[in-house]
Coordinates of C-alpha atoms and ligand atoms in Angstrom, one line a residue:
Chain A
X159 CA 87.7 65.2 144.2
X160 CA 86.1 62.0 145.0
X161 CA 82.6 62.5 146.4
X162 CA 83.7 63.2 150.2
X163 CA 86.1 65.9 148.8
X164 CA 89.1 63.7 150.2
X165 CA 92.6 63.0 147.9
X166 CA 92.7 59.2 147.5
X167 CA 95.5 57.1 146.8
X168 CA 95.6 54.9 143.3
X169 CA 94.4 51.4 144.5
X170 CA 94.8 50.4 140.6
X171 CA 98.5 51.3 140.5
X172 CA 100.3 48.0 140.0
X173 CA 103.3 48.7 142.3
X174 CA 100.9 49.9 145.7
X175 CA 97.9 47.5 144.2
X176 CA 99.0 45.0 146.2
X177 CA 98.7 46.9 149.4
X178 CA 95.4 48.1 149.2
X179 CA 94.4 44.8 148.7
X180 CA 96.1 43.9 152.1
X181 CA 94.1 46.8 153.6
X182 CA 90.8 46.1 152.4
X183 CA 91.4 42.7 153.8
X184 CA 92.4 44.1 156.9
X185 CA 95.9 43.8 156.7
X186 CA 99.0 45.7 156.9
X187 CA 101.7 44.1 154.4
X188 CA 104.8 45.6 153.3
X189 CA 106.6 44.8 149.9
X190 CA 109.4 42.6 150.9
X191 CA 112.8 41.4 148.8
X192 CA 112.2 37.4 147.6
X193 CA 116.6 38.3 147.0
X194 CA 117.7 40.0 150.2
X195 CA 115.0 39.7 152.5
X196 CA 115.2 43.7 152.8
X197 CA 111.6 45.4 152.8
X198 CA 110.8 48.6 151.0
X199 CA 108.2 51.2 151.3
X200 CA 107.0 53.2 148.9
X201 CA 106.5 50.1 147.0
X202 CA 108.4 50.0 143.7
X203 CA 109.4 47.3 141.3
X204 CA 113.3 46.7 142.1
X205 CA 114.8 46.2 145.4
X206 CA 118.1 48.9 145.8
X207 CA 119.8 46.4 147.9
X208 CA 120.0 43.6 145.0
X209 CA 118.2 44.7 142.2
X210 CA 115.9 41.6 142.3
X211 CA 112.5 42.3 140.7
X212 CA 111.3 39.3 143.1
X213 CA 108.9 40.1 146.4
X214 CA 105.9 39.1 148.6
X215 CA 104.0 41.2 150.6
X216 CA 104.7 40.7 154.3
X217 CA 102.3 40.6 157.1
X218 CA 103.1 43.0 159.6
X219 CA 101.6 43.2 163.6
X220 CA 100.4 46.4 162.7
X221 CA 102.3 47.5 166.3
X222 CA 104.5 50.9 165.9
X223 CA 105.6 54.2 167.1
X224 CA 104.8 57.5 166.4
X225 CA 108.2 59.4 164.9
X226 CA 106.7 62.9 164.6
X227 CA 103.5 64.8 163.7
X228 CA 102.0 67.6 162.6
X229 CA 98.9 69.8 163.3
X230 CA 97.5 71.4 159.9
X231 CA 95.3 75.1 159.9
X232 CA 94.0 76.4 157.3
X233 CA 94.2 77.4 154.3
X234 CA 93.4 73.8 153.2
X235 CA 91.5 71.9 150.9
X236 CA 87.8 72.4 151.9
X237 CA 87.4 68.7 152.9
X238 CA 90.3 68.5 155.1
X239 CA 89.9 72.3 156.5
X240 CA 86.5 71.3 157.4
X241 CA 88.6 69.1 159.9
X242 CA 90.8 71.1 161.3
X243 CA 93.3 71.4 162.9
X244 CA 93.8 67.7 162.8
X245 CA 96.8 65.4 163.0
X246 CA 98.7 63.7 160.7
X247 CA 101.6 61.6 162.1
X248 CA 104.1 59.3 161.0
X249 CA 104.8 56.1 162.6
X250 CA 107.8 54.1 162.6
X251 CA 106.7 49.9 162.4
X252 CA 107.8 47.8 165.3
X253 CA 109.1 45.3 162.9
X254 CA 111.6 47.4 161.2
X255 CA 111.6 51.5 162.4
X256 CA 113.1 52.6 159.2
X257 CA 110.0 51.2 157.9
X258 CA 107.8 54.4 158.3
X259 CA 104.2 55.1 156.9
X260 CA 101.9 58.8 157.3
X261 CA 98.3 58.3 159.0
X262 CA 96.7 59.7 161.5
X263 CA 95.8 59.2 165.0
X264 CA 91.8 58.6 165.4
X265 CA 90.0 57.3 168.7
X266 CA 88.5 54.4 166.6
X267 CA 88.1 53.0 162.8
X268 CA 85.5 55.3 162.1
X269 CA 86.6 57.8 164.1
X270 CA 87.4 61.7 163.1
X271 CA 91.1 63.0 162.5
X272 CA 90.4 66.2 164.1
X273 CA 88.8 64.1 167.3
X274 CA 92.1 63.5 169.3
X275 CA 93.7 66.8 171.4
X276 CA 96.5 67.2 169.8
X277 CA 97.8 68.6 172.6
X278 CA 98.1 65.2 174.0
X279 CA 100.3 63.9 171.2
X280 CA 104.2 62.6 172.1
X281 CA 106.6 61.5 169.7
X282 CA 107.5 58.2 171.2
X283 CA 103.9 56.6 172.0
X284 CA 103.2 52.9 171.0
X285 CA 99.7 52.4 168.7
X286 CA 98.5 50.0 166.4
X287 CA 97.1 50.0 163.1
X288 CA 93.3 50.5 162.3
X289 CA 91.8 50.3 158.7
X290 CA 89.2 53.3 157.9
X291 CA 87.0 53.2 154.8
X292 CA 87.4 56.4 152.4
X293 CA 85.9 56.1 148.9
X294 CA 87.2 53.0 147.2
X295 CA 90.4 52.1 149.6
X296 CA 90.8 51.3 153.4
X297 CA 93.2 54.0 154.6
X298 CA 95.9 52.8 157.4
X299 CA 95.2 54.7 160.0
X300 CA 96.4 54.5 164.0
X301 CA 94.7 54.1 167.5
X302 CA 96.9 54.1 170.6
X303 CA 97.9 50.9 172.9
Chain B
X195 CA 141.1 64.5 140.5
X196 CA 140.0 66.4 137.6
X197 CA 140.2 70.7 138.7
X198 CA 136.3 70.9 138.3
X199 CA 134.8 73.8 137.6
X200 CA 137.1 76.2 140.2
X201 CA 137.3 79.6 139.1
X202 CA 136.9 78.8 135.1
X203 CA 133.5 81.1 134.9
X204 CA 131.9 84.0 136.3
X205 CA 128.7 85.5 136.8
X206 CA 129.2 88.8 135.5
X207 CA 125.5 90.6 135.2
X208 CA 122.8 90.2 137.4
X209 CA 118.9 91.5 136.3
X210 CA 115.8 91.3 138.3
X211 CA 112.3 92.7 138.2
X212 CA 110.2 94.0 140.9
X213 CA 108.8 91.9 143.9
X214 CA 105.0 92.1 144.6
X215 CA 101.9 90.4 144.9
X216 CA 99.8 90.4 141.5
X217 CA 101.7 91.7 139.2
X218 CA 100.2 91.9 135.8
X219 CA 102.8 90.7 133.2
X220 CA 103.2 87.3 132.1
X221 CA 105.7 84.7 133.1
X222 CA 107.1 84.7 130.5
X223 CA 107.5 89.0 129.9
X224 CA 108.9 88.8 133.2
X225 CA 111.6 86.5 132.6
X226 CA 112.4 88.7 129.2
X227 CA 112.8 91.7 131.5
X228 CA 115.4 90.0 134.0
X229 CA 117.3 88.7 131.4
X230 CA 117.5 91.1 129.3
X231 CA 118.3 93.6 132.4
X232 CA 121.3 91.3 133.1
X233 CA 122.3 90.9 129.6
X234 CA 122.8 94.6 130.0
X235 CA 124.2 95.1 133.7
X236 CA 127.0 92.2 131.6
X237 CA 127.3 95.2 129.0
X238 CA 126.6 92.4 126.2
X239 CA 124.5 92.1 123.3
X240 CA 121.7 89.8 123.2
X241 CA 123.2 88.4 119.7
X242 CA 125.4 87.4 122.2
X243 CA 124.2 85.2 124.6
X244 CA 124.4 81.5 123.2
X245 CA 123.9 79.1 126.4
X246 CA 120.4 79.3 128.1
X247 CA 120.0 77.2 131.3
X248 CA 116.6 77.0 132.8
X249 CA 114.4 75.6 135.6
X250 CA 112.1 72.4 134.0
X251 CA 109.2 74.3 136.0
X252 CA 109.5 77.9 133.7
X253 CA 106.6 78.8 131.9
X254 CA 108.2 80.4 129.3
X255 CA 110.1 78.1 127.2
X256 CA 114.2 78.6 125.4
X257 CA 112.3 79.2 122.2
X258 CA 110.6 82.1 123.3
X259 CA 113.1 83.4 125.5
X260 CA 115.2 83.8 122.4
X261 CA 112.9 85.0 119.9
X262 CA 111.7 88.1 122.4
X263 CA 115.0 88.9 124.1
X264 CA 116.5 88.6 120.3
X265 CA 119.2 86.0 120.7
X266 CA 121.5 85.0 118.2
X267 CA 122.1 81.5 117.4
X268 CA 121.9 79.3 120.6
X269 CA 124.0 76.1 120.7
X270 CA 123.9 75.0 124.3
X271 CA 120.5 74.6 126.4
X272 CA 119.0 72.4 129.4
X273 CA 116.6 72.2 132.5
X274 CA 116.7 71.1 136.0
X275 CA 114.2 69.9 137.9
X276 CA 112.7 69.8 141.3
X277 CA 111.6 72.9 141.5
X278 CA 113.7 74.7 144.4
X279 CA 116.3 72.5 144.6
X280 CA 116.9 74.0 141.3
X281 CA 118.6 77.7 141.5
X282 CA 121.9 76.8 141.6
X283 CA 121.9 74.1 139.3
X284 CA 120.7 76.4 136.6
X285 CA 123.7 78.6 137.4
X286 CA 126.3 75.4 137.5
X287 CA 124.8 73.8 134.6
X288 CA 125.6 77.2 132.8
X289 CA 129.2 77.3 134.4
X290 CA 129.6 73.9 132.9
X291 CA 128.3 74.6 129.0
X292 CA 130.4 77.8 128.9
X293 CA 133.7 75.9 130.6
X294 CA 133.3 73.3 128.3
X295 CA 132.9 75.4 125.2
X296 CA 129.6 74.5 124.2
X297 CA 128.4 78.3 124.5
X298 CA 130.4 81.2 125.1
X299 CA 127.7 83.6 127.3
X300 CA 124.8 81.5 129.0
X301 CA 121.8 82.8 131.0
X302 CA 120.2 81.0 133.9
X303 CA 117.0 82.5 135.3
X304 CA 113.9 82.1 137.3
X305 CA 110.6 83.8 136.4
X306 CA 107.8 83.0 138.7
X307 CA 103.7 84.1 139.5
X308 CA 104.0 82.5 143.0
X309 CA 101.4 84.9 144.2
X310 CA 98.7 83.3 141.5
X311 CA 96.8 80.5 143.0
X312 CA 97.2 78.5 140.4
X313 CA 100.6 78.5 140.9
X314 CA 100.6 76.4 143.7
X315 CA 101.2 72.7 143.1
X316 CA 99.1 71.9 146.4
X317 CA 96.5 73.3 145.4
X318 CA 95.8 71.7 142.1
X319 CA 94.9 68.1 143.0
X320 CA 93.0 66.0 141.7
X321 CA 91.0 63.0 143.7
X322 CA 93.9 60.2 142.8
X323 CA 96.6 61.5 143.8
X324 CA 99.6 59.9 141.6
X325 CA 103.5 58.7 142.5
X326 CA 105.1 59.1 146.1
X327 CA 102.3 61.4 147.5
X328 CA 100.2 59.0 148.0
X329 CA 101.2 57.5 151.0
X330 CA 101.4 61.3 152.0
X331 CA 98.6 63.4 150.9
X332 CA 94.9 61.3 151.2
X333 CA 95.8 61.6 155.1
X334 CA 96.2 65.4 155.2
X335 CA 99.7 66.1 154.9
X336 CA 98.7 68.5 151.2
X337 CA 101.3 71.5 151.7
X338 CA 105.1 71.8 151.4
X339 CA 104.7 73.6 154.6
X340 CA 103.3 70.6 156.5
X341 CA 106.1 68.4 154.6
X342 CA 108.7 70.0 156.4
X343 CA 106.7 70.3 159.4
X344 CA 106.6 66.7 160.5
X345 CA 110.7 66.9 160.1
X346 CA 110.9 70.0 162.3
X347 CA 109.0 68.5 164.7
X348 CA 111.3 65.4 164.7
X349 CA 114.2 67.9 164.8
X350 CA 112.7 69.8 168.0
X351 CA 112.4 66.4 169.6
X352 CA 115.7 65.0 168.8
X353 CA 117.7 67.8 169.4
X354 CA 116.2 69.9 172.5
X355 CA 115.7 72.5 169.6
X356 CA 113.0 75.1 170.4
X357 CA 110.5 77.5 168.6
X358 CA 113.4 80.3 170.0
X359 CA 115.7 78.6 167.2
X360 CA 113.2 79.3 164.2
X361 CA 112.2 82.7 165.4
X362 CA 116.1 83.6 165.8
X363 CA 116.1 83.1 161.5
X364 CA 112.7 84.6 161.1
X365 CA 113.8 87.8 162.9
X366 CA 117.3 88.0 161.2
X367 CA 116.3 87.5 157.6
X368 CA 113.3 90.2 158.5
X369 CA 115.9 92.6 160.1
X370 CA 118.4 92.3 156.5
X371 CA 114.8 92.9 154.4
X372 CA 114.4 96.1 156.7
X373 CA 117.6 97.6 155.0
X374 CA 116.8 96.5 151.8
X375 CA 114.6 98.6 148.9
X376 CA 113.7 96.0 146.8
X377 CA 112.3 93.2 149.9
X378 CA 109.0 92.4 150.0
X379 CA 109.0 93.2 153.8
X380 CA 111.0 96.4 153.3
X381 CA 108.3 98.3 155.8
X382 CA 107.9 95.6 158.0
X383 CA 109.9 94.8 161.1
X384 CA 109.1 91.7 163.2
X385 CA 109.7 91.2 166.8
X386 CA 109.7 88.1 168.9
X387 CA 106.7 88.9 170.3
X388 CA 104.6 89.1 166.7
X389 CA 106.9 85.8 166.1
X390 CA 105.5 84.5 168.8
X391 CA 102.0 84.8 168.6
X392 CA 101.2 84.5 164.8
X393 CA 98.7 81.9 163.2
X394 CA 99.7 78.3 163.0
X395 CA 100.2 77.2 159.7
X396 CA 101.4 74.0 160.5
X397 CA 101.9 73.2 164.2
X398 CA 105.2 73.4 165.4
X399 CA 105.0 75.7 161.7
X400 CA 103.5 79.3 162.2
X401 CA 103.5 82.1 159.6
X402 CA 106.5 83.3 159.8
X403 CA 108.3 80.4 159.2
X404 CA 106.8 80.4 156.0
X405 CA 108.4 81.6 152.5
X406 CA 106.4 84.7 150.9
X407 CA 103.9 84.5 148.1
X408 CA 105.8 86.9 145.3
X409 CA 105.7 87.6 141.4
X410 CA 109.2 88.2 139.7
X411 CA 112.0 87.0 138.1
X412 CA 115.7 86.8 138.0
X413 CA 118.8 86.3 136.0
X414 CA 122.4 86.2 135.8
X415 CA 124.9 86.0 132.7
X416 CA 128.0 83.5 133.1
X417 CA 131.2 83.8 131.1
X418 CA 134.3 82.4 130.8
X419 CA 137.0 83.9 133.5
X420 CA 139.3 85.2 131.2
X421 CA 136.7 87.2 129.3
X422 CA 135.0 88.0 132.1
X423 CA 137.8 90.5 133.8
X424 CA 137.6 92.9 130.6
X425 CA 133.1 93.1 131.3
X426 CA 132.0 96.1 133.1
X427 CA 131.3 94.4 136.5
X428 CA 133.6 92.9 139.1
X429 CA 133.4 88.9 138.3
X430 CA 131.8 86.6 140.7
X431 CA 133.9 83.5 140.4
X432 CA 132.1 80.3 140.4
X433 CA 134.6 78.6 142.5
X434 CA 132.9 75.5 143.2
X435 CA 129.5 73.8 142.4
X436 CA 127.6 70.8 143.6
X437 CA 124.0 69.1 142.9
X438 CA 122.7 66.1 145.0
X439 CA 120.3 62.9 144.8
X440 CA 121.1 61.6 147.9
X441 CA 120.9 57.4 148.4
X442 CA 117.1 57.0 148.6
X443 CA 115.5 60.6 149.0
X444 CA 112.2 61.0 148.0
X445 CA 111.3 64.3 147.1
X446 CA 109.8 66.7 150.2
X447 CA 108.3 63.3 152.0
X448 CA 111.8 61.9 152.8
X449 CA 110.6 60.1 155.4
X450 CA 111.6 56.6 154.1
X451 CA 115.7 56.7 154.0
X452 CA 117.2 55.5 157.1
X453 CA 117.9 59.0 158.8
X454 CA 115.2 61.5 157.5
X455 CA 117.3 64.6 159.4
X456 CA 120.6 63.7 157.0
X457 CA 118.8 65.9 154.0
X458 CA 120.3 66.7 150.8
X459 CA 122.7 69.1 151.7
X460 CA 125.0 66.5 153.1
X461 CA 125.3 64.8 150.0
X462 CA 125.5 68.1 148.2
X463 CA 128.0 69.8 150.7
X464 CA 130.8 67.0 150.5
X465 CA 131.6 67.1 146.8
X466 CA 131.1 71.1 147.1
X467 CA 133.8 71.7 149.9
X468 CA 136.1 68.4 148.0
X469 CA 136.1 70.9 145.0
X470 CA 136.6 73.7 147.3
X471 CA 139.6 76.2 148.1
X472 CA 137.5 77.1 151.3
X473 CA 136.3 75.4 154.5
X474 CA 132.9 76.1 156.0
X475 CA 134.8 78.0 158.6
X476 CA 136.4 80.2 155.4
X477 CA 132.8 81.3 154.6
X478 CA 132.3 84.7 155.8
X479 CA 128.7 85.2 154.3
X480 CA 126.0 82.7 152.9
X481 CA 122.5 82.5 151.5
X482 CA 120.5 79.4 152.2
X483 CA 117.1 78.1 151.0
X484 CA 114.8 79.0 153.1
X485 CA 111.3 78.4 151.8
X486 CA 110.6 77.6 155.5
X487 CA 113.0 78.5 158.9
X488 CA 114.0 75.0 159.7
X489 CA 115.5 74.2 156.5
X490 CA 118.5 76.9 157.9
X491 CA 119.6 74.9 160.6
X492 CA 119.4 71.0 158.5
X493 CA 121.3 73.5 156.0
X494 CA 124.1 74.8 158.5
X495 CA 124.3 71.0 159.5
X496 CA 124.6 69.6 156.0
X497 CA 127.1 72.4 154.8
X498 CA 129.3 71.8 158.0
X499 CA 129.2 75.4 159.8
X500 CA 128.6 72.7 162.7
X501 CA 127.5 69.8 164.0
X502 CA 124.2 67.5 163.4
X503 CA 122.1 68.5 166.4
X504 CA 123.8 71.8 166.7
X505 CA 122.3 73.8 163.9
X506 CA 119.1 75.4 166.1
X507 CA 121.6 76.4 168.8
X508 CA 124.3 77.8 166.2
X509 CA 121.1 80.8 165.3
X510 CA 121.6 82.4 169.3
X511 CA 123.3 85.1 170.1
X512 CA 122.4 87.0 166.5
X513 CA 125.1 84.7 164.5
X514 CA 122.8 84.7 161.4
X515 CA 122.3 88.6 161.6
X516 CA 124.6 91.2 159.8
X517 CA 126.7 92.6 160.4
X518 CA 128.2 91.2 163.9
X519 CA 127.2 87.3 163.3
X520 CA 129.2 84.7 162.7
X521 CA 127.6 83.7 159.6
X522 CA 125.7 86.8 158.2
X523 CA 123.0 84.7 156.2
X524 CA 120.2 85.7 153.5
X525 CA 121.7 89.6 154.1
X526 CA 118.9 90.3 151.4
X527 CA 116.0 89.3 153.5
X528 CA 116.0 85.5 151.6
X529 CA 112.6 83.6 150.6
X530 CA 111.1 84.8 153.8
X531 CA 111.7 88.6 153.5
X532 CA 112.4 89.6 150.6
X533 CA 111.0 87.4 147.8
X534 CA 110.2 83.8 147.3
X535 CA 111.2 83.1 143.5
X536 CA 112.2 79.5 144.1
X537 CA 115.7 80.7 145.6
X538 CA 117.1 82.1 142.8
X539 CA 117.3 85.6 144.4
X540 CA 119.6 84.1 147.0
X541 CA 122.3 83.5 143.8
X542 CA 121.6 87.3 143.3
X543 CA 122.4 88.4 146.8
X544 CA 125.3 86.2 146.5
X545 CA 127.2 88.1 143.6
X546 CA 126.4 91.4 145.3
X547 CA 128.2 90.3 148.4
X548 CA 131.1 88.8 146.1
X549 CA 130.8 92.3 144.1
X550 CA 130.9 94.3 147.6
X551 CA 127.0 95.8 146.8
X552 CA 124.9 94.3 149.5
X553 CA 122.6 96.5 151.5
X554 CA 124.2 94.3 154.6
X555 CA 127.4 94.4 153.2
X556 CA 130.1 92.0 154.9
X557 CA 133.1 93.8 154.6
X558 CA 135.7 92.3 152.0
X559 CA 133.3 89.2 151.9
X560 CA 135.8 87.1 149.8
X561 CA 133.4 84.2 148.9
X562 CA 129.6 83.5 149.6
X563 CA 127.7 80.3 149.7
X564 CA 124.3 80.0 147.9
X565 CA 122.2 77.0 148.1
X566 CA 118.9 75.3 146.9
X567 CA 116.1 73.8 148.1
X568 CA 117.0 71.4 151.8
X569 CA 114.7 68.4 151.4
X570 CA 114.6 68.2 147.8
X571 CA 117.0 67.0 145.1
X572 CA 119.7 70.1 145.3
X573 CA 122.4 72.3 144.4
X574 CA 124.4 74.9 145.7
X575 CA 127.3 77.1 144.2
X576 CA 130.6 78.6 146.1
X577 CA 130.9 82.2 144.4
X578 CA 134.3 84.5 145.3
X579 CA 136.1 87.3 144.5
Ligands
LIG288 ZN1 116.9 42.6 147.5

């Protein structure tokens, strides 16, 4: 467990590296085919679409919509039960829907991911991205409008 | 086309231990037990069996199987993966060494301490969390349960579906476990009302749309048709058998192929029902993987009992729920009622309806549908008379 009891992701893992990078900076980037022009996430070394081992890392808006979510209860890990219930949601990005990432919706940056009712949550609404420290990494997380 | 495996092999003896919380024996003396009970329901020796086909996931390795249950020479033996998806792919991959010739008797089996924290992959993380999780996990989305979840919540909101749906399998699956001696939830009925006001797990998840937490193990024997007819017990056919890695699935998070709600059964179900004799509408009786209750209807969508869209309002009006439905399904009470040992009690509950020894019978049942784990990489085996 890292200090705050939260799972992190592996900013050191050279396929996702990249991305974290993005984050920190306050970017969203996707991996994106140098070959066929098709993006990919989870980031991975060869494209499926041409097999090309080529790619940049796209800027995205950061604009999308939220495809489902879900309200966790306990039992939980004791970092994230100390939270809950929160949300956890998955977004589809504007530039490409089947393009879809798991975050959360928070009021702010900073903000809690038990903090929004989740009663007030609807497959459908637009948000954009917001980047939220945790440990060593910037987490991709979402704020509505 | 080649014939496939249709009718070549049967599973011919069936052993299981008891279902509970906490038992005491190992793994690995559990899995002894249900093998060597099925060696024996086969009436063969253990010198005998020469094909052993496990899940990568068992604890107790071929090696040991063979040196406690006292096994002769073994010349065939493999593993498949992913957990769940697993069961019937044991059985198949068994089918296929003794069709082939490369053993003559094979056991496939599942021996599992589910109830033992530790046996939960959730719950053993460590702070970097490795591979495809973690775009999933650092967020909050830890358990299987909330996995499936965010796709059930999609489903609901595609598809008008409603909490009604998942309550209509929750109560049928209790109500076969209510008939049955060796379920978990023998003692325990469930009504609507209980369904309805039970802890969230997982919002639109509650309990009882959960699998159970059991200790046990199972096992079947597979033969060669033509042997098999001279064995003690009535053969269950394997008529047909499929496994699937669909085009860009990712394991329980398969939320980044193009249509999220097209699981693995699709892929699974067309090569099953090309090698098939029978249509879904043939199928008079079926178990399906259900380690939580909205993996039945992607299931009834993937196998083709109907429609995608349609497979929350196919559960009204009873239809999973012996004896009057029109697909009697998990007639032993399934991972939710009777015992949660990764699915493979659903290929047990599928030779006793082939074998005409359910406790919810469907009369003359000439074939039965098992399958494995919806939303990971999967399997699923057509058994008959
Ligand atoms: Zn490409």
């Amino acid at each position: 467990m890292s200090e705050t009891g939260f799972l992190l992701p592996d900013p050191e893992d050279p396929d996702n590296a990249p991305f974290w990078a993005a984050t920190a900076r306050g970017e969203l980037r996707v991996q994106r085919c140098i070959g066929c022009g098709r993006r990919r996430m989870p980031p991975r070394p060869m494209c499926p679409g041409c097999r090309s081992l080529e790619h940049d890392w796209e800027k995205l808006s950061g604009r999308a919509t939220i495809w489902s979510f879900v309200v966790p209860h306990p039992p939980l890990l004791p970092a994230y039960a100390e939270l809950a219930p929160y949300n956890v949601i998955i977004v589809a990005l504007d530039e490409d829907p089947t393009i879809r990432l798991v975050g959360n919706l928070v009021a702010s940056a900073d903000g809690s991911i038990g903090e929004i009712d989740s009663e007030t949550i609807q497959i459908g609404e637009a948000v954009r991205v917001v980047f939220s420290p945790l440990g060593d990494v910037h987490l991709p997380r979402w704020v509505r409008g | 086309m080649v014939a496939g495996l249709r009718d070549g092999t049967a599973i011919v003896g069936i052993g299981q231990t008891r279902f509970a919380k906490g038992l005491e024996d190992t793994e690995l003396s559990l899995a002894c037990q249900a093998i060597s009970a099925a060696i024996d329901d086969a009436g063969l020796e253990p010198g005998e069996i020469d094909g052993l086909s496990m899940f990568s996931m068992e604890e107790g390795r071929e090696v040991e199987i063979a040196r406690n249950v006292g096994l002769g020479d073994v010349t065939y033996f493999s593993e498949v993966g992913y957990g769940g998806g697993a069961a019937c792919g044991v059985v198949g991959h068994a089918a296929m060494a003794v069709a082939t010739g490369q053993c003559r008797a094979a056991v496939a089996w599942r021996a599992r301490k589910r109830a033992a924290k530790a046996s939960r992959p959730w719950s053993q993380v460590s702070q970097r969390i490795q591979g495809h999780w973690q775009w999933s996990r650092p967020f909050g989305l830890l358990r299987p349960v909330d996995e499936i979840a965010m796709l059930a919540r999609r489903y609901m909101h595609e598809f008008g579906s409603s909490r009604d749906h998942l309550a209509n399998v929750a109560l049928a699956f209790r109500r076969h476990a209510n008939r049955n001696p060796n379920a978990t939830m023998r003692d325990k009925p469930l009504t609507r009302e209980q369904y309805m006001a039970a802890r969230w797990i997982s919002e639109p998840l509650c309990l009882f749309d959960n699998c159970l937490e059991t200790d046990g193990a199972l096992a079947v024997v597979i033969v060669a048709a033509d042997r098999a007819k001279d064995l003690r017990q009535p053969p269950a056919y394997i008529h047909a058998f499929s496994q699937s890695i669909p085009a860009q699935h990712q394991v329980m998070t398969n939320y980044f192929c193009e249509d999220p709600l097209v699981g693995p059964s699709y892929a699974c179900a067309r090569l099953l029902w090309e090698r098939s004799d029978f249509k879904p509408a043939d199928v008079p009786v079926a178990q399906l993987y259900d380690a939580f209750s909205p993996l039945i209807p992607l299931s009834l969508e993937g196998y083709g009992f109907c429609a995608r869209g349609e497979g929350g309002s196919f559960t009204e009006d009873g239809a999973l729920e012996w004896p009057h439905g029109r697909l009697p399904t998990n007639t032993s009470g399934g991972g939710m009622s009777e015992a949660y040992v990764h699915g493979f009690n659903l290929v047990l509950e599928g030779v006793r309806q082939v074998r005409g020894t359910s406790t919810s019978q469907v009369e003359g049942a000439s074939c039965c549908l098992v399958t494995s784990g919806e939303g990971v990489p999967t399997s699923a085996v057509l058994l008959r008379r």
